[in-house]
Tab-separated table of C-alpha atoms in Angstrom:
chain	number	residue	atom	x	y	z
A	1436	UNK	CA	81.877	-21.679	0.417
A	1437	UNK	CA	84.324	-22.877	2.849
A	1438	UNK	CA	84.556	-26.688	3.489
A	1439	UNK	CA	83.860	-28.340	7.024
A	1440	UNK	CA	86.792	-30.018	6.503
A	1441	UNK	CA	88.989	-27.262	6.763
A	1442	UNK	CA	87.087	-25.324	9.461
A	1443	UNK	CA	87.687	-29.019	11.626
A	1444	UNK	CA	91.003	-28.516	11.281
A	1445	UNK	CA	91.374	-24.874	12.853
A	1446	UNK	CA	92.555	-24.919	16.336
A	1447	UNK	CA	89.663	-22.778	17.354
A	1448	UNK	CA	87.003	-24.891	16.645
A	1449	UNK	CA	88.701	-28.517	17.172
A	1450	UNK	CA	86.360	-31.280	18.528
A	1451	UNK	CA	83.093	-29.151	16.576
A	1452	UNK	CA	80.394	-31.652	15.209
A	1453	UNK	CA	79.715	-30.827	11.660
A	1454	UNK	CA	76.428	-29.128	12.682
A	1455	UNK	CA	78.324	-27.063	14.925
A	1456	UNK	CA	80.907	-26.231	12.093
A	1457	UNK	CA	77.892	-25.305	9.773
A	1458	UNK	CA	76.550	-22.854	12.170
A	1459	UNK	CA	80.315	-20.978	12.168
A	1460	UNK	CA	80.634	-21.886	8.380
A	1461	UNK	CA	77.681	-19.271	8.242
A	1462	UNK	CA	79.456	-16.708	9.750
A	1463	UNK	CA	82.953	-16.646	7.822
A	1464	UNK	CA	83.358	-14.937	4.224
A	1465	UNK	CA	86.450	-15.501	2.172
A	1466	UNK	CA	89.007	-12.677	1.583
A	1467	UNK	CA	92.089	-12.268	-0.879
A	1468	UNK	CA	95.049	-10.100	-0.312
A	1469	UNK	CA	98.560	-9.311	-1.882
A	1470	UNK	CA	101.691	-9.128	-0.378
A	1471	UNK	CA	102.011	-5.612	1.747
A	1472	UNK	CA	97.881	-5.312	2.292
A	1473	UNK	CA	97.515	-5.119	5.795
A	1474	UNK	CA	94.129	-7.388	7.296
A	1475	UNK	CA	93.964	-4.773	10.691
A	1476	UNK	CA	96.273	-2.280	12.272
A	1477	UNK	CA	96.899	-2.025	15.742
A	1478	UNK	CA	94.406	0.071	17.956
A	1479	UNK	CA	91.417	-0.612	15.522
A	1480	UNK	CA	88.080	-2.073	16.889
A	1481	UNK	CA	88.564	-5.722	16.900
A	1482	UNK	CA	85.204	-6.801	14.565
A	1483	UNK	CA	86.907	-9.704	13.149
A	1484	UNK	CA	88.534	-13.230	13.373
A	1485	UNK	CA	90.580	-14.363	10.797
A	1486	UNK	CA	91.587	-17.909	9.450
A	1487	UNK	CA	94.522	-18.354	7.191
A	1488	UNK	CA	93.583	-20.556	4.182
A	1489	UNK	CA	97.065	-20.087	2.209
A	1490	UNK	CA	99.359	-17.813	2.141
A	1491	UNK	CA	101.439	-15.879	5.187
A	1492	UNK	CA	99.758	-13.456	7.362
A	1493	UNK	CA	102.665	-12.154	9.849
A	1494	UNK	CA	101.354	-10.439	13.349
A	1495	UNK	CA	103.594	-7.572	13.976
A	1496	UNK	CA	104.246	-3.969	16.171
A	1497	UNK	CA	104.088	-1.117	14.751
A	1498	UNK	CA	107.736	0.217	14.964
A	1499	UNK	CA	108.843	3.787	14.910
A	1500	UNK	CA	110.570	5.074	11.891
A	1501	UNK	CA	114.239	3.832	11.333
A	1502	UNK	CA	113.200	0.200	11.873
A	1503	UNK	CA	112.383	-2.267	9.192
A	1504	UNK	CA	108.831	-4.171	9.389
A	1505	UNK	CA	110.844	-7.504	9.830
A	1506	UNK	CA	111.940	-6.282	13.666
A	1507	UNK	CA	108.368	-5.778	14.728
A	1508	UNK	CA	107.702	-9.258	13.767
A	1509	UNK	CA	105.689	-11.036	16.522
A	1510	UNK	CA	104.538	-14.388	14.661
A	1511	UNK	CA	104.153	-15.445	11.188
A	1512	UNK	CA	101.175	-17.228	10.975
A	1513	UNK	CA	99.912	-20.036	8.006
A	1514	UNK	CA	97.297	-22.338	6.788
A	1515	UNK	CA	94.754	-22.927	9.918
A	1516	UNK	CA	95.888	-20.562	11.828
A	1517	UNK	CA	93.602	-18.070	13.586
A	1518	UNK	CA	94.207	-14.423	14.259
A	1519	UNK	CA	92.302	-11.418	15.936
A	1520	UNK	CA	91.517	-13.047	18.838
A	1521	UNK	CA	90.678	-9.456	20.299
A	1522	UNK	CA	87.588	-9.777	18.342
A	1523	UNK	CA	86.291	-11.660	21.091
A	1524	UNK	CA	87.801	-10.474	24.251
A	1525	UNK	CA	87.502	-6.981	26.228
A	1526	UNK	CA	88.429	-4.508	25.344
A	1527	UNK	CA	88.255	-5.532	21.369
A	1528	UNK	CA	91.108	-3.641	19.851
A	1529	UNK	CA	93.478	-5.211	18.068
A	1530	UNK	CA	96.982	-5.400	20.056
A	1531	UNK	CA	98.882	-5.722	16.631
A	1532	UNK	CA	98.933	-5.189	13.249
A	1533	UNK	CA	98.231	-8.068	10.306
A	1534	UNK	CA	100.004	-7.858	6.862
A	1535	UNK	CA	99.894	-10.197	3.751
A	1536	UNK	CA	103.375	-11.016	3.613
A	1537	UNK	CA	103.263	-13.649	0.630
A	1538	UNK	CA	102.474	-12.825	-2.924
A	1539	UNK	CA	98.739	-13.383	-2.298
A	1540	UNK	CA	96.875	-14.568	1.311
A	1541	UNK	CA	93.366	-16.123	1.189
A	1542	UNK	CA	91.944	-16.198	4.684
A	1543	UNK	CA	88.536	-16.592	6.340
A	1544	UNK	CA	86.972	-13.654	8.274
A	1545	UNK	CA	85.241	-14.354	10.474
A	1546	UNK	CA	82.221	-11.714	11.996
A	1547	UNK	CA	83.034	-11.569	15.581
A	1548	UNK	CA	79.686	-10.316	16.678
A	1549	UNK	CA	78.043	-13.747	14.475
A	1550	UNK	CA	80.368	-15.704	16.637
A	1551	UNK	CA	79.730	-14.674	19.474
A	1552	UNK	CA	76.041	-15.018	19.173
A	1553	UNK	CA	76.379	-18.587	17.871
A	1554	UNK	CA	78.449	-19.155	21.511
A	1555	UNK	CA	75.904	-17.843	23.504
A	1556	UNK	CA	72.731	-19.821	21.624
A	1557	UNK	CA	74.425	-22.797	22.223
A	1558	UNK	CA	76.629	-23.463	25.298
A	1559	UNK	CA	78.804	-26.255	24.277
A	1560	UNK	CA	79.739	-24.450	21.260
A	1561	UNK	CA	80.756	-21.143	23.682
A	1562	UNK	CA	83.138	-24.084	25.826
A	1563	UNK	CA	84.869	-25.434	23.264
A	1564	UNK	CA	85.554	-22.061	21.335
A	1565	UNK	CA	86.924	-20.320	24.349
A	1566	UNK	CA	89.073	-23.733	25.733
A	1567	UNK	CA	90.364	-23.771	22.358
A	1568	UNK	CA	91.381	-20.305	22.574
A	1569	UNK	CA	92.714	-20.620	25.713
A	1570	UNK	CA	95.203	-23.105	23.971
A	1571	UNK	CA	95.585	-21.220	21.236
A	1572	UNK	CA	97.038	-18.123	23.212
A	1573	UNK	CA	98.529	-20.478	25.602
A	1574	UNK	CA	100.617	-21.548	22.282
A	1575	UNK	CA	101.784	-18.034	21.069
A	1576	UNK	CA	102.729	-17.123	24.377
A	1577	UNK	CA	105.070	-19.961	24.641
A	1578	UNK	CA	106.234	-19.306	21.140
A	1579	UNK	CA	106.669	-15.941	21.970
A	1580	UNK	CA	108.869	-17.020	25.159
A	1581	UNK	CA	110.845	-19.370	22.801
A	1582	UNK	CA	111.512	-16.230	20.327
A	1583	UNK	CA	112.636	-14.373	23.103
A	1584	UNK	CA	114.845	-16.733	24.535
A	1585	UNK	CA	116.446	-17.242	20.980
A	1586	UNK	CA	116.808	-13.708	20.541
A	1587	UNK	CA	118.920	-13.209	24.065
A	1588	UNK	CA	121.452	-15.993	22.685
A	1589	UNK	CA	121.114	-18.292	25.799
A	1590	UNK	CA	117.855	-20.307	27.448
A	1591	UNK	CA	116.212	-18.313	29.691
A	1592	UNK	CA	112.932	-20.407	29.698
């Protein structure tokens, strides 16, 4: 079973009381992949949330043929970080795809559903789950801004 003290550390549930982190704790099973298994593909229902315990998980498009995996690359995502926020916001389909892209991923998934119901028992877990997504997206949106501008060879931020 996972320990509190790495669920306290995940940006999604920052500023959780252990008591609070027990009640998630309850909710998240413990996964293994290899390098190439994809977690979710884009357009699937959106039932999970997943933690990254070790490994790389990257977030990426789903290109046409002719273009490599690497050019669809969104984010590359590591220990503590959270993906599949869709899980828990309308319309629940995942916007990307996830792949293992080290020689093995371990990563916490997380039953959306659970979640959610854990939220809605108890308000002040609900808050602080959705302000700390809020700064989680917040975060990957400016990342993704930075990528861009980095891409385009001059500042445009």
């Amino acid at each position: 079973m996972i320990r509190l003290g790495f669920l306290e550390r995940v940006g999604l549930f920052k500023r959780l009381n252990d008591d609070q982190l027990s009640l998630v704790r309850e909710c998240c099973v413990e996964k293994e992949y290899k390098r190439g298994d994809k977690l979710f593909c884009k357009g699937e229902d959106a039932k999970y949330i997943w933690i990254v315990i070790d490994g790389l998980i990257d977030l990426h498009f789903d290109l046409p043929e002719g273009f490599t995996m690497e050019e669809g690359v969104i984010s590359s995502l590591s220990q503590t970080m959270t993906l599949g926020w869709s899980s828990i916001m309308p319309p629940y389909k995942y916007k990307l795809s996830a792949c293992c892209t080290t020689r093995k991923c371990k990563v916490l998934r997380l039953d959306a559903k659970e979640l959610k119901q854990i939220c809605e028992k108890d308000v002040k877990i609900g808050y602080l789950v959705m302000a700390n997504l809020a700064a989680v997206v917040s975060k990957r949106f400016h990342q993704l801004q930075d990528q861009v501008a980095e891409r385009r060879g001059h500042d445009i931020m």
